[in-house]
Amino acid sequence: MTSQDNMSEEHLPEAHGAHGGELAVHGDAFADPGLPPHEHRRTDIDEHAAARAERQVAMWFLLSMVATIGFIASYVLFKPGPELKNTVYIFPLGHISKLNFSLGMTLGISLFAIGAGAVHWARTLMSDEEHIAERHPIEASPEVREQVFADFRQGAKESGFGRRKLIRNTMIGAMAMVPLSAVVLFRDLGPLPEKKLDSTEWAKGKRLVNMNTNEPMKASDITVGSLTFAKPEGVEESDEDFQEVIAKAAVMLVRMQPADIKDQTSAEWGYEGVLCYSKICTHVGCPISLYEQQTHHVLCPCHQSTFDLSDGGRVIFGPAGHPLPQLQISVNGDGYLEALGDFSKPVGPGFWERS
Amino acid sequence: MKKLSARRRHPLAALVVLLFALATTGGLYAAFAPAGNAQADSSQSLQIEQGKKLFAVGCSSCHALSGEGTKDGPTLVGVGSASVDFQVGTGRMPAQQPGAQIPAKKVIYTQDEINELAAYVASLGAGPSIPTSDQYAAGDVAKGGELFRTNCAQCHNFAGSGGALSEGKYAPSLDGVSAKHLYEAMLTGPQNMPSFPNSTLSTQNKQDIIAYVQHTTDPAKNPSFGGLTLGALGPVTEGLFGWIFALGALIGIAIWIAARTPKAKKS
Ligand code: FES
């Protein structure tokens, strides 16, 4: 019978009497209940149970050893490489490399078994007696504090810090100047973006080059309902700064029946229904080209912004804040599609100085 | 017999008879109707003639009698035979019901009948024609991978396992699609897929892409070394798996570590 079992109404007055208090004790519902009496586990009182638990823990550790040997064996036994003979079919994983599977499995088991053995050991055999450790105040004792302050004052006096002003001032000056080196170094991490975000590689007279064939295109190459990716003439994939350039200049070409184009300016910026749009989402700049040729919608896979290419790239769904920028194009004297200039607005996501 | 006549007036009797009659006529039709059309003649005009008849039965309710289209189905003038071969050959057409996207299903026409339908539709107006087998022969896998990532992966995913589009539309998985149908899909742009005509994606490019798709979707050629691809759909399935199974296992272990050890019963 624990003390709780005695807590029925008729026992209460006696309990108060024992504390010698009156009504005040009745309100003390938050009194520290202390620890419940310790109860023994089976393994604490039964030698057989303890021996069994010991064997179980040892089994885990043995399993870990076996798995480690298995790891080394599989490393020697199985070959890496993409050939089918190096794979094995395992439900539900499918075809999987023998090497990867056995290495992962054995290493996983050998680590897990150590952990599991340790936990089982702690739960069954290590002492589970509760111990109470009282907290100490954080503050040091007054004597210690007094001693520390005295030492400090004496040190300050002996160093002459307050008296030798020249040393003090030059030292402060030296310390203040050290961070200047860091300023110079950090300055070198790169110039500010300046106007780089405002412009791309496109310029008047630059022909549109097909990303697949690396050839300039005629308007007749672009059929209604098709989708083509283009880069500015003169930009080669082997260029050192290709990624930097194409990150802003990537465009997609689509063609629709001129009657389907709802936005008049957009139609004029195209050529006989061929429209050229930036491929960079105006939300946070994912490349977008999930084009649906019947609805003329372009979907961004990152956060589902949807742009209507038949309506000037208007945002019809999602978090994007600007319509998709359109590149003004025409054909040159030889019939090749060319840009009539750079984008009229910065491509990609909004930024601090963007107007 | 007595039993049968006794149930004659059962409330469900009429329904049973009706279903039986429907099944019989349907079965008879299925048994005989295609047989009549199967004797395709190689001669062009006869093929068109046969195709026209098939069209009138199977397609005209949406695409109108001479293929000019209705509000339920687009015009087929100028779509060409490649488009017909893809749409009917993958079972997308005839459509079961209108919707955001017409799914692929069981093919109900024989290849001969499809050729007849295609010949008829091609006769309505010039368009891309069914490619010959050397046109869709597999090309260079590595180059195809590059082209696939530029042109196709945005919708069909890097492993060709497809993905979602807007408003219920989706890019289907490319696993198991035949080389001919891959070629035709690129050429004609079925449904909401944009087309990639030979003027912007050459025949050679298409062959490279076919080689890549066939390589990458074939577990015998491209086994998943890590195993358990979860559909190769990327963070959606992987995240779901991680949250449910990996986190679940960790929670289970944490509960085991912290659980109170059973106490011995005091006697
Ligand atoms: S980056 Fe396109 S919607 Fe977020």
XYZ file of C-alpha atoms and ligand atoms in Angstrom, chain A residues 281-286 288 300 302-305 319-320, ligand 1:
18
model
C 10.894 31.869 -63.479
C 10.230 35.307 -62.027
C 9.599 33.828 -58.591
C 13.017 32.582 -57.483
C 14.527 31.757 -60.822
C 13.968 28.074 -61.562
C 10.788 26.661 -66.553
C 7.142 26.171 -62.943
C 9.381 24.617 -58.134
C 6.350 26.365 -56.681
C 3.753 25.923 -59.404
C 3.693 29.444 -60.784
C 3.736 33.061 -56.172
C 5.572 34.696 -59.105
S 10.705 29.540 -58.821
Fe 9.049 29.335 -60.146
S 7.385 29.326 -58.799
Fe 9.037 29.531 -57.438
